[in-house]
Tab-separated table of C-alpha atoms and ligand atoms in Angstrom:
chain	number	residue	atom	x	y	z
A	1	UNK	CA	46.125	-40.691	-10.963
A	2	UNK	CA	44.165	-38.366	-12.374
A	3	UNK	CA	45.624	-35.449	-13.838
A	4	UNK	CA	43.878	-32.092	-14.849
A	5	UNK	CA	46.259	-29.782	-16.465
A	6	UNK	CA	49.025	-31.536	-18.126
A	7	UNK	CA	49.187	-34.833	-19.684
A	8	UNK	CA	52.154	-37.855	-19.638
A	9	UNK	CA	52.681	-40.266	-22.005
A	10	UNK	CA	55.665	-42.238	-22.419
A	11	UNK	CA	57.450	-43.620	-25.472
A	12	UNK	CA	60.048	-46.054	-24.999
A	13	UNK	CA	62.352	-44.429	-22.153
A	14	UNK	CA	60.844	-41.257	-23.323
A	15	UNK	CA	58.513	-39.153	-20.914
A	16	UNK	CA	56.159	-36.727	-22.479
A	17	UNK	CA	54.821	-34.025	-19.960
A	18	UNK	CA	52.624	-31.970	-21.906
A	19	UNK	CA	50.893	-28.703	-20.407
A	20	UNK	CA	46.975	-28.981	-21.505
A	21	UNK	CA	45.427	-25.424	-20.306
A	22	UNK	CA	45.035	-24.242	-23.335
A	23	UNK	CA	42.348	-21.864	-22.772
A	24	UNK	CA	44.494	-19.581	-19.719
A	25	UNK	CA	47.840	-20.135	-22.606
A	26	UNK	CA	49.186	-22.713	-19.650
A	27	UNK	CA	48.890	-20.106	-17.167
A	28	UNK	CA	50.381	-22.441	-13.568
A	29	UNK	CA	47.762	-22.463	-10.650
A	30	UNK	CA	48.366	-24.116	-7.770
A	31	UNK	CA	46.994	-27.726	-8.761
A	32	UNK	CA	48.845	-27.635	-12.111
A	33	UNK	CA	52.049	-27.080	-10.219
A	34	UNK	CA	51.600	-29.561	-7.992
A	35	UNK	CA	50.481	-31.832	-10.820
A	36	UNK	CA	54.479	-31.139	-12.287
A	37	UNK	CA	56.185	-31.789	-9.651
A	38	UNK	CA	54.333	-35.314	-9.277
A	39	UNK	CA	55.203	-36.731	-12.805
A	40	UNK	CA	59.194	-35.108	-12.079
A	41	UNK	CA	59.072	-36.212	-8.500
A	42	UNK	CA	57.526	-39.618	-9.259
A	43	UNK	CA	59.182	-40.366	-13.471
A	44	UNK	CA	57.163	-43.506	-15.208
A	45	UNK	CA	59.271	-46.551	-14.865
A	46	UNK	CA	61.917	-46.706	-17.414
A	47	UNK	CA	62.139	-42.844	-17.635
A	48	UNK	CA	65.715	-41.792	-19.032
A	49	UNK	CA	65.135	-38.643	-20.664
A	50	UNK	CA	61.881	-36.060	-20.311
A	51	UNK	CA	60.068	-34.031	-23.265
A	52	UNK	CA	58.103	-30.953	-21.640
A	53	UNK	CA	55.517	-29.589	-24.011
A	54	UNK	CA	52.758	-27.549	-24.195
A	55	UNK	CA	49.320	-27.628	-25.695
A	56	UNK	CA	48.171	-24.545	-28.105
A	57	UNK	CA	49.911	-21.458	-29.535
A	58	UNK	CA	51.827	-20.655	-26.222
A	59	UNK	CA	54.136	-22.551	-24.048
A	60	UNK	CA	53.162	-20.959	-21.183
A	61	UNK	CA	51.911	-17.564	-19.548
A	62	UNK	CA	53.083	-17.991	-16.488
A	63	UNK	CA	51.834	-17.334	-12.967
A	64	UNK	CA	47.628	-17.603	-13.278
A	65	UNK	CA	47.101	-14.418	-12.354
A	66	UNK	CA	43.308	-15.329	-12.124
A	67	UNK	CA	43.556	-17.581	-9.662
A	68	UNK	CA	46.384	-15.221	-7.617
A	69	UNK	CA	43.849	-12.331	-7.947
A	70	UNK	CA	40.798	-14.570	-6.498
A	71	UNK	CA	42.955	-15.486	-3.531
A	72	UNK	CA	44.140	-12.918	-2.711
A	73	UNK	CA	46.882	-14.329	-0.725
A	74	UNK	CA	48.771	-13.300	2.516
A	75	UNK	CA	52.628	-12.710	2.323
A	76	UNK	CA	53.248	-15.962	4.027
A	77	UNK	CA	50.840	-17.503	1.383
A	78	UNK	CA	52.808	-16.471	-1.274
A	79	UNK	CA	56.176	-17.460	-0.146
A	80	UNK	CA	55.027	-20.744	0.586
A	81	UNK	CA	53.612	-20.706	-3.051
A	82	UNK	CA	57.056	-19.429	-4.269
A	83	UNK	CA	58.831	-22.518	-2.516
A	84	UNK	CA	56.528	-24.784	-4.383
A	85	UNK	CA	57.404	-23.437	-7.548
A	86	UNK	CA	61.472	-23.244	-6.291
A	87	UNK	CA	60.888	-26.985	-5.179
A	88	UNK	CA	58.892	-28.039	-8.504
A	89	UNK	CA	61.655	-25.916	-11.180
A	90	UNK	CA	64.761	-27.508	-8.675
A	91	UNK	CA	63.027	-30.806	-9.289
A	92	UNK	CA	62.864	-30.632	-12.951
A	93	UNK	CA	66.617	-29.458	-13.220
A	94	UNK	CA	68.171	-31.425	-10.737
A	95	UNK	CA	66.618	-34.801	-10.584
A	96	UNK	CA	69.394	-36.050	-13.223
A	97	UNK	CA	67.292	-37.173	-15.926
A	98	UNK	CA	67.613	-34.844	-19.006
A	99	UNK	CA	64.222	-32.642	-19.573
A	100	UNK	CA	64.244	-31.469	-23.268
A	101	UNK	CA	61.628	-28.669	-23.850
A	102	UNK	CA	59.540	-27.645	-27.263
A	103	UNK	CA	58.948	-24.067	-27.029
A	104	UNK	CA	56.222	-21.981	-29.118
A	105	UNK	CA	54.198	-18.752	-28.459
A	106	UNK	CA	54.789	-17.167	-25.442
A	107	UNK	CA	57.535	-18.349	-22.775
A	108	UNK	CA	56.802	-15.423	-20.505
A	109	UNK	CA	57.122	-14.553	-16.738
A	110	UNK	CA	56.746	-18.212	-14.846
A	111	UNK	CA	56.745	-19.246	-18.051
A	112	UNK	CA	60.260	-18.576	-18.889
A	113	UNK	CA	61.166	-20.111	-15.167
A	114	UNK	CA	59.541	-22.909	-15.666
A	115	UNK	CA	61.900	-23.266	-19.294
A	116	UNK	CA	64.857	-22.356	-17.658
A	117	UNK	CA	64.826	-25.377	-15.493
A	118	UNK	CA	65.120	-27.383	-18.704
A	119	UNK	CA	68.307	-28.491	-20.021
A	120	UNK	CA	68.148	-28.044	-23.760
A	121	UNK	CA	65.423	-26.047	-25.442
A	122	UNK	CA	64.029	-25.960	-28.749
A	123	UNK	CA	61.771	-23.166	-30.084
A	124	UNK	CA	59.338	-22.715	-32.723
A	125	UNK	CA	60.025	-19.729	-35.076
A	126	UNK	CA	57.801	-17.285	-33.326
A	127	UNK	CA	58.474	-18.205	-30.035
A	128	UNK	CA	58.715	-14.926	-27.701
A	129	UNK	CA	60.314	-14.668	-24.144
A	130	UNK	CA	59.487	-12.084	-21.826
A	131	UNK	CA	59.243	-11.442	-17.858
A	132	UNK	CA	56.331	-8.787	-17.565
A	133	UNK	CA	55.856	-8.773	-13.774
A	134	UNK	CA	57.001	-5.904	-13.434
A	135	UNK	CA	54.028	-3.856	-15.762
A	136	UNK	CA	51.677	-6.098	-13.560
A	137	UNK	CA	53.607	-5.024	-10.459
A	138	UNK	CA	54.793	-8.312	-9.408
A	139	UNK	CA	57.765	-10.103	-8.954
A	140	UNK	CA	59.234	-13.359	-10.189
A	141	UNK	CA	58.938	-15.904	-7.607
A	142	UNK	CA	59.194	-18.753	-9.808
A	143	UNK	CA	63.393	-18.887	-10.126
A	144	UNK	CA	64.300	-16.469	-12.510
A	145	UNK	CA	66.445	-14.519	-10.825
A	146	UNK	CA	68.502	-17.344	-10.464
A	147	UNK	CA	68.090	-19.129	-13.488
A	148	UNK	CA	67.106	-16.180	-16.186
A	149	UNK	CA	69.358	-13.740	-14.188
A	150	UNK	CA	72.984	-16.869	-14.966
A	151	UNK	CA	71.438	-17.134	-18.799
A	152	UNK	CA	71.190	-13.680	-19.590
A	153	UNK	CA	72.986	-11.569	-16.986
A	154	UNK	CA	71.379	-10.513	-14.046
A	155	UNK	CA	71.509	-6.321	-15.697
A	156	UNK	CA	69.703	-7.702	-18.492
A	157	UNK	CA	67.345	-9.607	-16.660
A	158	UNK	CA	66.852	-6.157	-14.744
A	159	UNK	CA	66.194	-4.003	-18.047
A	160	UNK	CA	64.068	-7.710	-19.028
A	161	UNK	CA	61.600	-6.443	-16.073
A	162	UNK	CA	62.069	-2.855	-15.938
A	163	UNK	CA	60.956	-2.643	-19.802
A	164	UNK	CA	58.774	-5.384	-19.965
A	165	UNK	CA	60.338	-6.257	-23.788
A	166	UNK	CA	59.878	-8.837	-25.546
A	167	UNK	CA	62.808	-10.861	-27.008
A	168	UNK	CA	61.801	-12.715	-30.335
A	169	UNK	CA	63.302	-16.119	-31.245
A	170	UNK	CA	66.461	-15.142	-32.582
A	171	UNK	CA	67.529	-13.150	-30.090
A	172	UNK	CA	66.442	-15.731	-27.449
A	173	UNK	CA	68.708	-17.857	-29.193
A	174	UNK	CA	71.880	-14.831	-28.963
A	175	UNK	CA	70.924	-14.989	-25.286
A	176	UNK	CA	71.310	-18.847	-24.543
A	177	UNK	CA	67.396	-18.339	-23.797
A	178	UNK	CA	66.841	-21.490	-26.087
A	179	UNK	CA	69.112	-23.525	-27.801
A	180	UNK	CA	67.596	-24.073	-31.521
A	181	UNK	CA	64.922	-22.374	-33.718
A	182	UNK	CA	63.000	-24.907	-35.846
A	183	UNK	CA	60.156	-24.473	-38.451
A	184	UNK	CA	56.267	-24.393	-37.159
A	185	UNK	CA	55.184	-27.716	-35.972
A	186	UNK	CA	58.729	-29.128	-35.493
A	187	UNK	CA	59.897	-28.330	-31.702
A	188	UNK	CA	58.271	-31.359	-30.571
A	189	UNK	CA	59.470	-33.358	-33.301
A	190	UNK	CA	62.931	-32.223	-32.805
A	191	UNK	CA	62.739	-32.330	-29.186
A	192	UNK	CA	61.358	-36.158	-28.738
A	193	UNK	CA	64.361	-36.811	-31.434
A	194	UNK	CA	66.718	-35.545	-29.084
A	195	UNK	CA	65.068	-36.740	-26.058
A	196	UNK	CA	65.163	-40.606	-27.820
A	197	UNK	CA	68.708	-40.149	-28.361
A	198	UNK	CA	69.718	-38.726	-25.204
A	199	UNK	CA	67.817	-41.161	-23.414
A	200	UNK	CA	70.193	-44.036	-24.921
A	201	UNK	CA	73.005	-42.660	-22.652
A	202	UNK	CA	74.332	-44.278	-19.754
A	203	UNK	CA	72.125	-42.615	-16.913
A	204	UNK	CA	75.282	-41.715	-14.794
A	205	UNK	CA	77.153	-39.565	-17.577
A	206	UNK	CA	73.351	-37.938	-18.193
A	207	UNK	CA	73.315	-37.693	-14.542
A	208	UNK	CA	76.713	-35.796	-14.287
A	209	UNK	CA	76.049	-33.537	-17.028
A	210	UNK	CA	72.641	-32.286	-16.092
A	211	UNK	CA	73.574	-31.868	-12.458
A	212	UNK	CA	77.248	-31.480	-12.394
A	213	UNK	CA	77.528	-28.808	-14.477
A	214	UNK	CA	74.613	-26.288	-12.764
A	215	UNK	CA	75.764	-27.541	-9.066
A	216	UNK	CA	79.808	-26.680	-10.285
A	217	UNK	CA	78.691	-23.163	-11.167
A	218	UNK	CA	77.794	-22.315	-7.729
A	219	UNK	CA	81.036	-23.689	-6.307
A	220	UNK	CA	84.562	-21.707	-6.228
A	221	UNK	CA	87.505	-23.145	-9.199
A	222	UNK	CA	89.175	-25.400	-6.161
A	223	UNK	CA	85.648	-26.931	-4.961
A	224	UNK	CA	84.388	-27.263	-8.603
A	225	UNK	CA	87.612	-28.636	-10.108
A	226	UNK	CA	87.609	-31.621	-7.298
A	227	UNK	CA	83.409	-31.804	-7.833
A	228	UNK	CA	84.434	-32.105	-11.221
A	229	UNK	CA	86.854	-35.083	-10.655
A	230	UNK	CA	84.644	-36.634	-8.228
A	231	UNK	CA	81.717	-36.910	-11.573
A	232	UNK	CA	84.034	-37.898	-13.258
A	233	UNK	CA	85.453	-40.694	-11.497
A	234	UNK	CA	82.184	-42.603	-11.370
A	235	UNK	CA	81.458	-41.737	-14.653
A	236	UNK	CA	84.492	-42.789	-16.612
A	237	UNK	CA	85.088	-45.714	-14.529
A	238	UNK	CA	81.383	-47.007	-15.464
A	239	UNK	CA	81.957	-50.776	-17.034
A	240	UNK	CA	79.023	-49.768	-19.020
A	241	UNK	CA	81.006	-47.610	-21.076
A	242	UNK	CA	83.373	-49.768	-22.461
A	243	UNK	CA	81.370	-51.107	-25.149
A	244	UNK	CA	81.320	-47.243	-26.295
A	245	UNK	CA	85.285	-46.935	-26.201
A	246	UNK	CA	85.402	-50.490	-28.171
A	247	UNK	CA	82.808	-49.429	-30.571
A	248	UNK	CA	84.926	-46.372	-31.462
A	249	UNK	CA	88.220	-47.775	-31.297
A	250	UNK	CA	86.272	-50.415	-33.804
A	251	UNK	CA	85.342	-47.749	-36.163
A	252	UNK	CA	81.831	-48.569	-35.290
A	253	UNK	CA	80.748	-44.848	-34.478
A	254	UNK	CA	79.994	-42.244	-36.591
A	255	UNK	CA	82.310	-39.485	-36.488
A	256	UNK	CA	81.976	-35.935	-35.520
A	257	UNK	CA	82.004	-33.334	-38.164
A	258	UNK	CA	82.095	-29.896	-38.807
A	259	UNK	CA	78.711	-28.292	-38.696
A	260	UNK	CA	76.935	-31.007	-37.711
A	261	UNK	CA	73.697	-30.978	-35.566
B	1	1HE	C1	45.690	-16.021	-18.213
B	1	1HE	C2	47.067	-15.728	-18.182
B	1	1HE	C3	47.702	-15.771	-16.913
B	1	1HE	C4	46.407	-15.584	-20.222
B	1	1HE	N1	46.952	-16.080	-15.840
B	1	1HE	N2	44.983	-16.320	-17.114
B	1	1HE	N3	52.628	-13.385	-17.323
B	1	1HE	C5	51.938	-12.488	-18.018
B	1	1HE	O1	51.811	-11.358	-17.618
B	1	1HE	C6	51.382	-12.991	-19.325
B	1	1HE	C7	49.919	-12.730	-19.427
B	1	1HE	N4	49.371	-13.236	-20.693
B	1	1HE	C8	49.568	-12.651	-21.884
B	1	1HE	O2	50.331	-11.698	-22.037
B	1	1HE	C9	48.797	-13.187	-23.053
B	1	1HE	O3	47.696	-13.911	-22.539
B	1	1HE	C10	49.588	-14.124	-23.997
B	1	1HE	C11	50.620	-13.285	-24.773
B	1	1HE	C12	50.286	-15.252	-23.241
B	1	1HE	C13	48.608	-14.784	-25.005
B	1	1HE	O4	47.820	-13.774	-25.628
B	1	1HE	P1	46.447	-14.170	-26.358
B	1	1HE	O5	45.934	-12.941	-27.027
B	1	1HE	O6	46.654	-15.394	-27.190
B	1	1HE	O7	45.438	-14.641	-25.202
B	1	1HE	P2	44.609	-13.749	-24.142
B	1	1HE	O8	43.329	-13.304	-24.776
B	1	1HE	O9	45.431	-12.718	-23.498
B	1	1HE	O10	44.292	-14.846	-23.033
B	1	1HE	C14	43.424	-15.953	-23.310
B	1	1HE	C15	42.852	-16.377	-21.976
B	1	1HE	O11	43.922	-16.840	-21.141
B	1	1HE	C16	42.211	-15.215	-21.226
B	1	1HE	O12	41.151	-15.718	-20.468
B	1	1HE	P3	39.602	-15.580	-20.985
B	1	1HE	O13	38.814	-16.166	-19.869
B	1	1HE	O14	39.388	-14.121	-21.219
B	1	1HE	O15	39.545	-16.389	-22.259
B	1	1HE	C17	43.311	-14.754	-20.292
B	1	1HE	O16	42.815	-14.096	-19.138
B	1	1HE	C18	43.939	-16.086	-19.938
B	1	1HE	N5	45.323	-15.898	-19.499
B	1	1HE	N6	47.497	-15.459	-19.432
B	1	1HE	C19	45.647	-16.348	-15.954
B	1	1HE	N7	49.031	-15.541	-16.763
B	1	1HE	C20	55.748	-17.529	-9.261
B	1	1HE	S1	55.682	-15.914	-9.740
B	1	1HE	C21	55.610	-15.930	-11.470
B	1	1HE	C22	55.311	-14.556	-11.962
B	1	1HE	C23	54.489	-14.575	-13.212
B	1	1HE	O17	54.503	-15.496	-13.984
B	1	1HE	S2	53.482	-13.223	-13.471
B	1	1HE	C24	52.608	-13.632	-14.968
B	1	1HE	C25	53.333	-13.078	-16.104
């Protein structure tokens, strides 16, 4: 296959999906998106955990306004454009392989939609979020008030658009926006660290956690609590885990302490 606008390499059980439009900051047309859902859709062989990257100073711009300019599209155009994106984003969260994302620049509008499908992100001091849409007198259509609206609140996420403001790393971190500020250079690094380790997990508990835990959230405490049990009974039960339990009763593992990472 032939790909265009983002790039997949693999490196053990490691995915790489990399963004490559550099020159629009990874603004998403319609052939890019469909290009992410594929590699999602469709994982490498062997796939147990995901890296999603992007090429350049900015993760990504979001929506190509370009392109949505040029085609000026109907209503019914742009909904079934917004499903794409809902159907690529729900994809990428819920396919139950862990996606680990390196953040730097700009994670703005689709942008930000597009990272808050991701399970644990990692950002590059200097990393900004934003939803601007509404300066450019748009909407999101791309998840956010779903996803951005459960991270941040959905008032804040209102204020987000109303103002237009720009949250810098730190605060993204405050916010749950991303999950870890690293020095310039290192979000992939850290990211394809995590991503290797993450990827040696049994693919049922990574399958629980990354799906359980979202799908729970939408349920009420009685529905959740048996949804919960339900995970968990396939999960603990999992013969592959026993080597785990022995190699801790064993004293094999490493311990958890304080202030680790
Ligand atoms: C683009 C886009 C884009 C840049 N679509 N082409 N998103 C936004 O409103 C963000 C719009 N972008 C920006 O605010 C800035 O470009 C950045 C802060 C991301 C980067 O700034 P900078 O100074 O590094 O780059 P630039 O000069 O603004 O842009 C470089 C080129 O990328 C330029 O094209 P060129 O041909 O003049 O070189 C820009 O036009 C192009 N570019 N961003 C198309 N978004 C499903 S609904 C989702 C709703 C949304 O996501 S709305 C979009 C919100």
């Amino acid at each position: 296959m032939t790909l265009d606008y983002i790039t997949v390499e693999t490196e053990g059980a490691v995915t790489i999906v990399t963004l490559a439009r550099e020159s629009a900051r990874n603004a998403i047309n319609e052939d890019m998106l469909q290009e992410i859902e594929d590699v999602f859709r469709k994982p490498p062989k062997g796939t147990r955990s995901f890296v999603l990257a992007a090429k350049g100073a900015h993760f990504c711009a979001g929506l190509d306004l370009r392109e949505h300019y040029d085609k000026d599209r109907t209503p019914i155009e742009f909904m079934t454009m917004c499903q794409a994106w809902h159907r690529t984003f729900d994809v990428i969260q819920f396919s139950g392989i862990p996606v680990i994302a390196a953040l730097q620049g700009a994670v703005v509008g689709g942008g930000l939609e597009l990272a808050a499908a991701t399970h644990v992100r990692i950002a590059e001091e200097g990393t900004f979020f934003a939803l601007p849409e509404g300066q450019r007198g748009i909407f999101t259509g791309g998840g956010a008030t779903v996803r951005v609206a459960r991270i941040v609140t959905p008032a804040r996420m209102v204020d987000m658009m109303l103002s237009a403001r720009t949250y810098n790393t730190q605060t993204g971190l405050d916010l749950g926006l991303c999950h870890e500020i690293v020095g310039p250079g290192q979000a992939l690094v850290k990211a394809k660290a995590l991503a290797a380790q993450v990827a040696t997990h049994p693919p049922t508990t990574n399958f629980a956690i990354v799906t359980g835990i979202a799908r729970i959230n939408d349920m009420s405490t009685t529905d959740g609590l048996f949804a919960e049990g339900l995970l968990a009974m396939a999960v603990q039960t999992n013969p592959d885990i026993r080597d785990r339990l022995e190699a801790f009763f064993s004293k094999k593992t490493k311990r958890l302490e304080p202030d680790a990472e």
